[in-house]
Structures are given as structure tokens and as C-alpha cells.
Tab-separated table of C-alpha atoms in Angstrom:
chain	number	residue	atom	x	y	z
A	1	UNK	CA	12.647	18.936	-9.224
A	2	UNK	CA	13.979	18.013	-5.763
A	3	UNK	CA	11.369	16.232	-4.021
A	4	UNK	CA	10.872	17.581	-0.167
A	5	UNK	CA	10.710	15.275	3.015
A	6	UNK	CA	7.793	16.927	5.797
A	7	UNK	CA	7.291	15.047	9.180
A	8	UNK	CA	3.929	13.781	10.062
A	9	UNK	CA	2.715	13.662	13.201
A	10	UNK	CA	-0.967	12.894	13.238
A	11	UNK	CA	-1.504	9.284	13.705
A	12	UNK	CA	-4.672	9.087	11.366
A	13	UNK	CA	-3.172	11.299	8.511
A	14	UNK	CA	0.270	8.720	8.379
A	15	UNK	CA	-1.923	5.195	8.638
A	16	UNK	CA	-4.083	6.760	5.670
A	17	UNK	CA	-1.169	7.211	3.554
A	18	UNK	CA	0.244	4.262	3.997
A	19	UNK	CA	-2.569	2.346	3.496
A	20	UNK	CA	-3.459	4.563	0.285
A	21	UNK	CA	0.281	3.585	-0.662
A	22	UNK	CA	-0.261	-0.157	-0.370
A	23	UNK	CA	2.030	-0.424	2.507
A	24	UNK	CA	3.159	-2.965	4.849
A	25	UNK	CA	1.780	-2.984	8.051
A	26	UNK	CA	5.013	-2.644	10.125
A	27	UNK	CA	5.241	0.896	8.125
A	28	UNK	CA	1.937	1.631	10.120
A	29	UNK	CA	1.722	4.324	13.100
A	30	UNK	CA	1.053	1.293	16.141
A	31	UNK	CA	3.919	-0.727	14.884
A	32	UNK	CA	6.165	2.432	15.257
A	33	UNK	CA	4.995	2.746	18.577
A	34	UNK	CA	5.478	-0.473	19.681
A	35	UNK	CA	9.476	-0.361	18.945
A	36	UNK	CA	9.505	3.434	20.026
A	37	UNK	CA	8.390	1.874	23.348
A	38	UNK	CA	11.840	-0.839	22.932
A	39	UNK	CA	14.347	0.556	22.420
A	40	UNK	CA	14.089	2.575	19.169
A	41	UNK	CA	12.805	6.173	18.291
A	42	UNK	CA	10.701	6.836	15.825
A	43	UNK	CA	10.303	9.755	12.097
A	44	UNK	CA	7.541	9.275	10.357
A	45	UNK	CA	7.963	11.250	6.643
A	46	UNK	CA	5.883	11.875	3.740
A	47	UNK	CA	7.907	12.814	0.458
A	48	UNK	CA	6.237	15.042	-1.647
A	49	UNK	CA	6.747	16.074	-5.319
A	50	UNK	CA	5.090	19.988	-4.581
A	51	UNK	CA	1.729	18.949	-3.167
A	52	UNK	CA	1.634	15.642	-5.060
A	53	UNK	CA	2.735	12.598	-2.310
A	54	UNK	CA	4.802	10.292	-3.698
A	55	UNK	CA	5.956	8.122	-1.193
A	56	UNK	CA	6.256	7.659	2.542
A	57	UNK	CA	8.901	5.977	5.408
A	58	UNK	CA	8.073	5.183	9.220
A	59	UNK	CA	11.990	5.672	9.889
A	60	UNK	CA	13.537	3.513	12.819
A	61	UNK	CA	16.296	4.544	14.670
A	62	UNK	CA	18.843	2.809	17.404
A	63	UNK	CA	21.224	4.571	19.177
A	64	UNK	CA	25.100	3.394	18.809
A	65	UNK	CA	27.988	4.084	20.418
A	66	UNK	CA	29.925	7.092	19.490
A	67	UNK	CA	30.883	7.863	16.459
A	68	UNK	CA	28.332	5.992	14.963
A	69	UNK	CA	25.697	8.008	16.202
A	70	UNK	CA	22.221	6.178	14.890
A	71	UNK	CA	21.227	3.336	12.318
A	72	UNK	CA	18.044	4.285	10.291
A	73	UNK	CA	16.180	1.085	9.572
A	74	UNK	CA	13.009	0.819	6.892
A	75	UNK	CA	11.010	-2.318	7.823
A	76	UNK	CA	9.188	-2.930	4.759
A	77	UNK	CA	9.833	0.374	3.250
A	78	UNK	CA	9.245	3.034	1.854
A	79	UNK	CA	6.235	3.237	0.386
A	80	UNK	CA	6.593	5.074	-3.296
A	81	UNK	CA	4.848	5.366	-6.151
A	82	UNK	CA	5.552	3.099	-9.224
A	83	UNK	CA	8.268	4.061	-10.695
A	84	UNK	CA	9.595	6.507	-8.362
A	85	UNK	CA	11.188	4.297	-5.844
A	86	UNK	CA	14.993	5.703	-6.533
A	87	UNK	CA	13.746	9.719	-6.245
A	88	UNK	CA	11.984	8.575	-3.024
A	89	UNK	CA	14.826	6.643	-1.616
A	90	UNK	CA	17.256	9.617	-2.862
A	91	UNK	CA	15.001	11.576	-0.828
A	92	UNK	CA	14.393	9.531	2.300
A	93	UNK	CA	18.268	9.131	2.616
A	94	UNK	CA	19.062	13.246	2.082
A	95	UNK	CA	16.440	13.394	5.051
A	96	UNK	CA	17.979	10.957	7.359
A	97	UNK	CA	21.573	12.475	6.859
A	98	UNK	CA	20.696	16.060	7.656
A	99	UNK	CA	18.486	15.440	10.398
A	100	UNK	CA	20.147	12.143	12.150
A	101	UNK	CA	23.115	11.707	11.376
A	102	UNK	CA	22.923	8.509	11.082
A	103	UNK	CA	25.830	6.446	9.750
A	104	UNK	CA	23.689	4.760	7.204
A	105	UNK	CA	20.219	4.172	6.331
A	106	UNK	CA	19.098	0.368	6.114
A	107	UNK	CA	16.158	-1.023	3.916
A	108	UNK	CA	14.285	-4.306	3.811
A	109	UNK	CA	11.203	-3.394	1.111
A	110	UNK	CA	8.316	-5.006	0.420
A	111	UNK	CA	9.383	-5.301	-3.186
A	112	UNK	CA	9.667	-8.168	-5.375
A	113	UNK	CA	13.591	-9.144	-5.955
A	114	UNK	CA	13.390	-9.577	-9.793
A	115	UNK	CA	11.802	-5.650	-9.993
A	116	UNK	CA	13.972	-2.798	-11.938
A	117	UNK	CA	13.676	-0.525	-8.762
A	118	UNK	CA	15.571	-3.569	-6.988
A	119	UNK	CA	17.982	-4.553	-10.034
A	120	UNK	CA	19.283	-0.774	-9.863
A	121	UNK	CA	19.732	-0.067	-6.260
A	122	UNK	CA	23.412	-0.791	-6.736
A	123	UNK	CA	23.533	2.221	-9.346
A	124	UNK	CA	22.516	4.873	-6.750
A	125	UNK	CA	24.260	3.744	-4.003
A	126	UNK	CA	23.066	0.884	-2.347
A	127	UNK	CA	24.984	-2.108	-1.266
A	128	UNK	CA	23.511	-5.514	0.105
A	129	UNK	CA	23.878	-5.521	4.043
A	130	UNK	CA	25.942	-8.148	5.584
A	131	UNK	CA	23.154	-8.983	8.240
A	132	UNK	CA	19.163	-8.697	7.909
A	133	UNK	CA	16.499	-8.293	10.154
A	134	UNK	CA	13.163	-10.035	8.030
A	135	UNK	CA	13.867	-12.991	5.815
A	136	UNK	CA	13.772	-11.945	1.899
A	137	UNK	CA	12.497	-15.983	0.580
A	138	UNK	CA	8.690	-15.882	1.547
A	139	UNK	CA	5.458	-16.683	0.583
A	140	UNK	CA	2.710	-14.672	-0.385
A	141	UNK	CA	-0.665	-15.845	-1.103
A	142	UNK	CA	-2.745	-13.719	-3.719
A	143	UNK	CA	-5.809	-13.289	-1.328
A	144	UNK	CA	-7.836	-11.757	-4.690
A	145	UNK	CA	-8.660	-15.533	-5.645
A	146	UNK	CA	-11.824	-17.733	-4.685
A	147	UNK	CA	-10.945	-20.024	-1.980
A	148	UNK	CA	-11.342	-22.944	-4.503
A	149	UNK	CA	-8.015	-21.691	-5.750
A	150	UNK	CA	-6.540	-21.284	-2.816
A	151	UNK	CA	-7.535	-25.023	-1.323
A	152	UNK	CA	-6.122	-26.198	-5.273
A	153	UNK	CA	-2.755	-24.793	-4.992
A	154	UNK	CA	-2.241	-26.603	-1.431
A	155	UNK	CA	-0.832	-29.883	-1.105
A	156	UNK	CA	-3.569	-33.186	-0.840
A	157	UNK	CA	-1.488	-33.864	2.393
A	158	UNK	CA	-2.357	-29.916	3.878
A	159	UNK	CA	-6.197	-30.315	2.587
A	160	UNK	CA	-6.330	-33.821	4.874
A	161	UNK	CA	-5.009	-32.156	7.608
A	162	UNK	CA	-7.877	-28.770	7.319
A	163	UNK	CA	-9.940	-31.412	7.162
A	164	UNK	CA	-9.465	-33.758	9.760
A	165	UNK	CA	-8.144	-30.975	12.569
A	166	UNK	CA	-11.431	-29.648	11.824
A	167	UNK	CA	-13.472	-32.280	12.846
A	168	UNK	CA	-11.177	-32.360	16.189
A	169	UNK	CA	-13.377	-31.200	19.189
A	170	UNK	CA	-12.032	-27.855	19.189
A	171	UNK	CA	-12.692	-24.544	18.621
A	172	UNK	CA	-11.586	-22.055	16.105
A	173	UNK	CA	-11.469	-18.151	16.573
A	174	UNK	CA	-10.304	-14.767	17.389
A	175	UNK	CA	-8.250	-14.482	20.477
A	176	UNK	CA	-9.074	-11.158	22.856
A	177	UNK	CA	-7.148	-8.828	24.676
A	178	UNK	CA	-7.856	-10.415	28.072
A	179	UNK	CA	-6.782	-14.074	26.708
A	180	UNK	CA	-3.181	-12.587	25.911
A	181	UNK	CA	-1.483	-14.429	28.720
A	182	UNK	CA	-3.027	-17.483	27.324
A	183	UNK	CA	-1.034	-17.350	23.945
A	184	UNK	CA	2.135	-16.090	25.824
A	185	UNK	CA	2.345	-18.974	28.004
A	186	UNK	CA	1.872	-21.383	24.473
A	187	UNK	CA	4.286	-19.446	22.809
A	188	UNK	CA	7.014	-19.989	25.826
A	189	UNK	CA	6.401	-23.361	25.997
A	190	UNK	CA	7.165	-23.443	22.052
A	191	UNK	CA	9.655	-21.410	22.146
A	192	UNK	CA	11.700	-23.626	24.837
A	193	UNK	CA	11.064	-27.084	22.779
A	194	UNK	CA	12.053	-24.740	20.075
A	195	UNK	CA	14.934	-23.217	21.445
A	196	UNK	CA	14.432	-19.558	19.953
A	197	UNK	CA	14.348	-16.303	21.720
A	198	UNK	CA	11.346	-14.166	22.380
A	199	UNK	CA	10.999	-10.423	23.894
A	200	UNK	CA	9.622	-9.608	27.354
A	201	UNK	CA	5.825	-9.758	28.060
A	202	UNK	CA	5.263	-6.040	27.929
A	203	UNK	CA	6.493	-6.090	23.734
A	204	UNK	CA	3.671	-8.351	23.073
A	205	UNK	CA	1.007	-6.615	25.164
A	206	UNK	CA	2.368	-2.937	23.290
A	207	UNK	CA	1.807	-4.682	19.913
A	208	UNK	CA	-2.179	-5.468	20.416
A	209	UNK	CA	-2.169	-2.248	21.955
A	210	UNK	CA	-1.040	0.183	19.369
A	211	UNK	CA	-2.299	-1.894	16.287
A	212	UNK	CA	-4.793	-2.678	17.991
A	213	UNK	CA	-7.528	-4.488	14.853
A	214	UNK	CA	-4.564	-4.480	12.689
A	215	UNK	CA	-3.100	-7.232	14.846
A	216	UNK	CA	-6.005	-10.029	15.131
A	217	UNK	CA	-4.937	-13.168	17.255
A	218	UNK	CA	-6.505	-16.575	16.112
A	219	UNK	CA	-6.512	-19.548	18.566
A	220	UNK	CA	-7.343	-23.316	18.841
A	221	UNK	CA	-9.265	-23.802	21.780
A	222	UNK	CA	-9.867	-27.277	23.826
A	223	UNK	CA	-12.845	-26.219	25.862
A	224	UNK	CA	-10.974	-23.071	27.567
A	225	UNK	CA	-7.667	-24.035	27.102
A	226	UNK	CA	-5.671	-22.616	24.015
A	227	UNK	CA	-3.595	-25.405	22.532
A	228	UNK	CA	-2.425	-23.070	19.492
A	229	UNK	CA	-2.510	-19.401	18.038
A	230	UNK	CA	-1.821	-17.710	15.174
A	231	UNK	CA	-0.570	-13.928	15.562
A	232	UNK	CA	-1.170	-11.108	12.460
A	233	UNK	CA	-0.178	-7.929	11.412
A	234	UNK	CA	-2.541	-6.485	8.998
A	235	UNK	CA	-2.456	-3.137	6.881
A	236	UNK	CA	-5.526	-2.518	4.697
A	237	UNK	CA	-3.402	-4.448	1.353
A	238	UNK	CA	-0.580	-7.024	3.474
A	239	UNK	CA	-1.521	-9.592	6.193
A	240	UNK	CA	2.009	-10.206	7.767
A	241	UNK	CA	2.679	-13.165	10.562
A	242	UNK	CA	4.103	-11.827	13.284
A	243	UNK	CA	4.232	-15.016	15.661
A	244	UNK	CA	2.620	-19.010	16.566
A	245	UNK	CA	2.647	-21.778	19.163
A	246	UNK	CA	1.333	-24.821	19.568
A	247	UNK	CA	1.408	-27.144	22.680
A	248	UNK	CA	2.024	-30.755	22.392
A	249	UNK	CA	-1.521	-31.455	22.584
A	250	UNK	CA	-1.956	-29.122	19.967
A	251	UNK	CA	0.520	-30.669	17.439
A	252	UNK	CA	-1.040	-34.172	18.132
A	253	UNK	CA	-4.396	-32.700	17.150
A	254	UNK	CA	-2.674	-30.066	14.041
A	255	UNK	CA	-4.448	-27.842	15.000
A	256	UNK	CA	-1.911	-25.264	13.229
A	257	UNK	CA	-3.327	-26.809	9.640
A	258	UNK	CA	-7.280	-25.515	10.588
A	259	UNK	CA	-6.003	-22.047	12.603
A	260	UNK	CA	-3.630	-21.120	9.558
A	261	UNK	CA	-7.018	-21.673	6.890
A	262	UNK	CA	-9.021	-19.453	9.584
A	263	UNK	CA	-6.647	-16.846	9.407
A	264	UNK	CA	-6.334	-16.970	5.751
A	265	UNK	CA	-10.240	-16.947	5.578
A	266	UNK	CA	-10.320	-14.090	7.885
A	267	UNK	CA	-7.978	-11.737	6.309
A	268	UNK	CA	-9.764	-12.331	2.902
A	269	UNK	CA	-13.139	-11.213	4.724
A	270	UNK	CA	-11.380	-8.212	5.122
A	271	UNK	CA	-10.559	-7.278	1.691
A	272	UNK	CA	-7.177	-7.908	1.912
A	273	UNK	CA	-5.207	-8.795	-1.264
A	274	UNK	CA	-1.746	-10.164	0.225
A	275	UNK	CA	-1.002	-12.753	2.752
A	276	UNK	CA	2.933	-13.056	4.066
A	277	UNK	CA	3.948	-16.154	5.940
A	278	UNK	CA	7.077	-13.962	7.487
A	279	UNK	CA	9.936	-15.524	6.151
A	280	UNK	CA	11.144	-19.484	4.761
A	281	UNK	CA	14.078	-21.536	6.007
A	282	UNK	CA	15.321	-24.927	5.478
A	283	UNK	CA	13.472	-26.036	8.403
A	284	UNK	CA	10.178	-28.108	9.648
A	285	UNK	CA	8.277	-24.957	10.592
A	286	UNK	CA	8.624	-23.990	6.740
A	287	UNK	CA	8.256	-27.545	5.511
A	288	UNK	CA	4.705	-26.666	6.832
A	289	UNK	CA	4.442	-23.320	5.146
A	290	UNK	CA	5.295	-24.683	1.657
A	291	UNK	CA	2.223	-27.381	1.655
A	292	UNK	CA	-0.067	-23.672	1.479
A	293	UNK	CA	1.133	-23.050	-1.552
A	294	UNK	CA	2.435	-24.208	-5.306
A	295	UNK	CA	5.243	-21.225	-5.336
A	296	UNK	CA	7.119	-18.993	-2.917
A	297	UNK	CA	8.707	-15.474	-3.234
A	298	UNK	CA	11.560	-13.430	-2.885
A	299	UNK	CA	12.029	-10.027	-1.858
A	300	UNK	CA	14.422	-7.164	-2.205
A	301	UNK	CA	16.362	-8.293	1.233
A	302	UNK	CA	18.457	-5.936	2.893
A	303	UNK	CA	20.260	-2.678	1.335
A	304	UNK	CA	21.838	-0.197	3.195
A	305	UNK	CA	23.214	3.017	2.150
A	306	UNK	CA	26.065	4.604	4.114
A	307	UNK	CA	25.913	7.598	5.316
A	308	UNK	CA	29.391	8.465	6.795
A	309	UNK	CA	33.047	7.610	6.195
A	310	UNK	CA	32.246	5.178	9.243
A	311	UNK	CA	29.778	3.155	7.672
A	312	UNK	CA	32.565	0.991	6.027
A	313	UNK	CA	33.919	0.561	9.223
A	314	UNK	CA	30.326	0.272	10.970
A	315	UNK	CA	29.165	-2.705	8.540
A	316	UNK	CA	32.584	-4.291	9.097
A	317	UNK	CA	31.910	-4.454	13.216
A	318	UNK	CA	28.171	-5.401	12.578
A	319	UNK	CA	28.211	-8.791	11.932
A	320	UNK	CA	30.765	-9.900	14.098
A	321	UNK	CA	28.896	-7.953	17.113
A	322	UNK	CA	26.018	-9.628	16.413
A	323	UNK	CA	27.727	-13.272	16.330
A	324	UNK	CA	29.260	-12.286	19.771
A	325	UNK	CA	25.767	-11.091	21.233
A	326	UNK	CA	24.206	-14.872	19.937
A	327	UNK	CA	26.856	-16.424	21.617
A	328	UNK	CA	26.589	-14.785	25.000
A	329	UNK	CA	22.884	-15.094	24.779
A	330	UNK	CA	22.847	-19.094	24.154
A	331	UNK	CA	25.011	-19.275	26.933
A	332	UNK	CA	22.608	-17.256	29.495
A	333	UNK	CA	20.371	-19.614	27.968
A	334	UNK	CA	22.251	-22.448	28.951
């Protein structure tokens, strides 16, 4: 039986399903908003098997220049039900050619890489993308055990440093709404002795906005000035980092070693059973990352599916447009 593809449009209805589904929570309604509000537009489907729901797909969508029409873009979707994955995808990519257009329909799951739905993707379609969005090598902490386990699976060197930042003269907890401009003006200042790239004020301020609790903010405060923070995406199964600074007081004082615990405590509290670090490099940010835990993951990465005679064409231009957009950028920057 074909499965069928219905809009939803009622905020509370789509968030329930996806958190009934397990899913991620950039597949929630606020995080949908947020990029409808930047530059995107925004489909929101369930797929249905009669009445029976077996999966679900906030779909993203950018504009491109003629012919291309539209990319579709799945940030850590769909959700399906085990075992199912292909009809769904079959069925989210039917969907997105009638109704968009699009020249092809891009995935980045929240699936394990070494799953069957992922080893048969190439079968039905899919190829690997040439460029990707979230970082596939991760790690995911299994919030379900005792924080014994969780402390035992750490490095000695990370369990000093919980330890002794916690016995710093500072102050661990949840940021507010009104202390926003606090953490912005960390995270410039780490992102210029860095040397990455961050959006415009108003991106951050729509994110605690639309996911409002599903986006909790943990800082590292010196009497009433925030020396590091810790930003979160939560669904009601996923904890996802979105973003973190530090100032150099902060990093004297690793603070990041207590804030990251709290925020691992904190999503626990809640019940949830997965906790995403947002992506691992060969770099000293990660170096830090890996003493959290005795393993890392890997998911599916990025798949697309074309969707026009373009898309060999479009996924040809991609890469190279996005090299050329780097390069002007780091030379604005300069």
C-alpha cells in the first residue's frame, strides 16, 4: 500500500509526534521557525500508512537560482518507525517532488551509520552528498545510566577538572532570557580568538524564542559576570549542543569541565535518554569532548536524492560555490 504524505499545521499536534517518534529536536516545530525566520521556508508532514503514522519530516527549503528551483533539507530526519525508514523516505521524497519541485531532497538522520536502513540507502536511490551541513562522527552519551557510570567512563584528567572548577568561586546555572546578551558577547569574543563565523543577533534571540524550554542555556558565573555558557537543544529523547564560549578568565578557571557536567546532570533530570555533543573534529575543542566519554559515534551523514535531471549538475556546482562563498567571507573577515 502506498503510504500518503498530509501537512500539519498545528504546532502542538507536530511537536507530539515527533517527540512520540523519538525525534531530534531540530525536527521540532520552534526550530522550524527559527530558520523559517532566516532564510528558509518551512513543510511540516506526517506519513501515514491509512490512519496508522509511521513517520514524520519538518522539511527545509532554500530558494536557488533558476532552474534549480529549491533544495529540501532533513536536519536529523525523518522520523520513521523501525523498520520502515525506506517506505517513509520513498514517501517523503514523492512529496517533495510533486509539491516543490525541488531539485533534490537532502538528509542528515539521526541514525546510527552501521544500521541496515543506512547500509541500503544506496539501493533506493540515495547517493552520499559532496558537502554536509551537521558532522556525522559524534558522541552520544546514554543518559539511561547512574551518574556513577557516567563519571567512570570519563577520563581521571576530566574528573580533576569537575572537581577542581567546582570548588572555583563561581556559580553554576541556567541562563534566562534577559541574560542573552551576556552569552552573545562571550560567544563573540570566542568566536574571534577562534576565528569561526556566527549568525546575526536576532538568530540567537529567535532560537530561545520558538523552543523556548527546549533550548536551556547553562552559564558560569563570576559574581554577575558570565565567564562561560553552554547552549542546548532538547526534544523529549535527544539533548543536542547547539553552541559555547568561554572568556579567558573562564578557560583559566575551566569552567567548561563543571558547566558541561551541569548540563549533562540537567538533561538527565529531565528524563532524557540521549546526549549529542554536535559533531567531533581533529581539533582542541573535541580533544575536550573525548575526555566525557570511553567511545564516540557515527551517524548516517549526508544523502541526498535527486530530484531532477539538474541535480547532477546542481551537486556538481555545490561544492565549488560553497568553497568560493568561504573564501570571500575570510576575506571580509580580514
Amino acid at each position: 500500500m502506498t503510504l500518503s504524505v498530509v501537512p500539519c499545521l498545528v504546532r502542538d499536534e507536530w511537536d507530539a509526534v515527533v517527540n512520540s517518534q523519538q525525534g531530534h529536536p531540530m525536527q521540532l516545530w520552534g526550530w522550524g521557525e527559527t530558520k523559517a525566520a532566516h532564510n528558509w521556508s518551512v513543510d511540516r508532514v506526517l506519513v501515514k500508512d491509512g490512519q496508522m503514522l509511521v513517520g514524520s519530516a519538518q522539511i527545509l527549503l532554500r530558494s536557488l537560482p533558476v532552474p534549480f528551483r529549491s533544495l529540501a533539507y532533513l536536519a536529523r530526519g525523518p522520523q520513521a518507525e523501525p523498520g520502515r525508514e525506506h517506505e517513509v523516505l520513498d514517501a517523503v521524497g514523492r512529496y517533495v517532488k510533486a509539491t516543490h519541485k525541488s531539485v533534490a531532497l537532502s538528509i542528515e538522520p539521526d541514525w546510527d551509520a552501521d544500521t541496515v536502513a543506512v547500509a541500503t540507502l544506496p539501493a533506493t536511490g540515495w547517493t552520499p552528498s559532496p558537502t554536509s551541513i551537521l558532522i556525522p562522527r559524534t558522541l552520544i552519551l546514554d543518559l539511561t545510566r547512574t551518574e556513577e557510570q557516567l563519571l567512570a567512563a570519563m577520563s581521571k584528567k576530566t574528573r580533576q577538572y569537575i572537581r577542581k572548577s567546582s570548588r572555583e568561586a563561581l556559580v553554576y546555572r541556567a541562563v534566562t532570557a534577559a541574560e542573552l546578551p551576556l552569552c552573545m558577547a562571550v560567544y563573540k569574543e570566542t568566536a574571534q580568538r577562534a576565528e569561526f563565523g556566527i549568525h546575526e543577533d536576532a538568530y540567537y534571540s529567535d532560537i530561545l524564542a520558538n523552543l523556548a524550554q527546549g533550548s536551556p542555556i547553562y552559564g558560569a558565573f563570576d559574581g554577575e559576570k558570565l565567564v562561560a555558557f553552554l547552549w542546548l537543544a532538547s526534544s523529549e529523547s535527544t539533548a543536542f549542543e547547539l553552541y559555547g564560549g568561554m572568556s579567558e578568565e573562564g578557560s583559566v578557571l575551566r569552567a567548561n569541565f563543571s558547566l558541561k557536567w551541569l548540563a549533562i546532570q540537567e538533561m538527565k533530570a529531565r528524563g532524557i535518554r540521549r546526549y549529542d555533543f554536535n559533531g567531533l573534529l581533529n581539533d582542541g575543542v573535541s580533544k575536550f569532548k573525548f575526555g566525557f566519554a570511553d567511545h564516540e559515534n557515527m551517524l548516517a551523514g549526508t544523502w541526498d536524492l535527486g530530484l531532477s535531471p539538474l541535480y547532477p549538475v546542481f551537486a556538481k556546482a555545490l561544492p565549488v560555490a560553497r568553497r568560493s562563498l568561504k573564501k570571500v567571507r575570510g576575506l571580509l573577515k580580514r
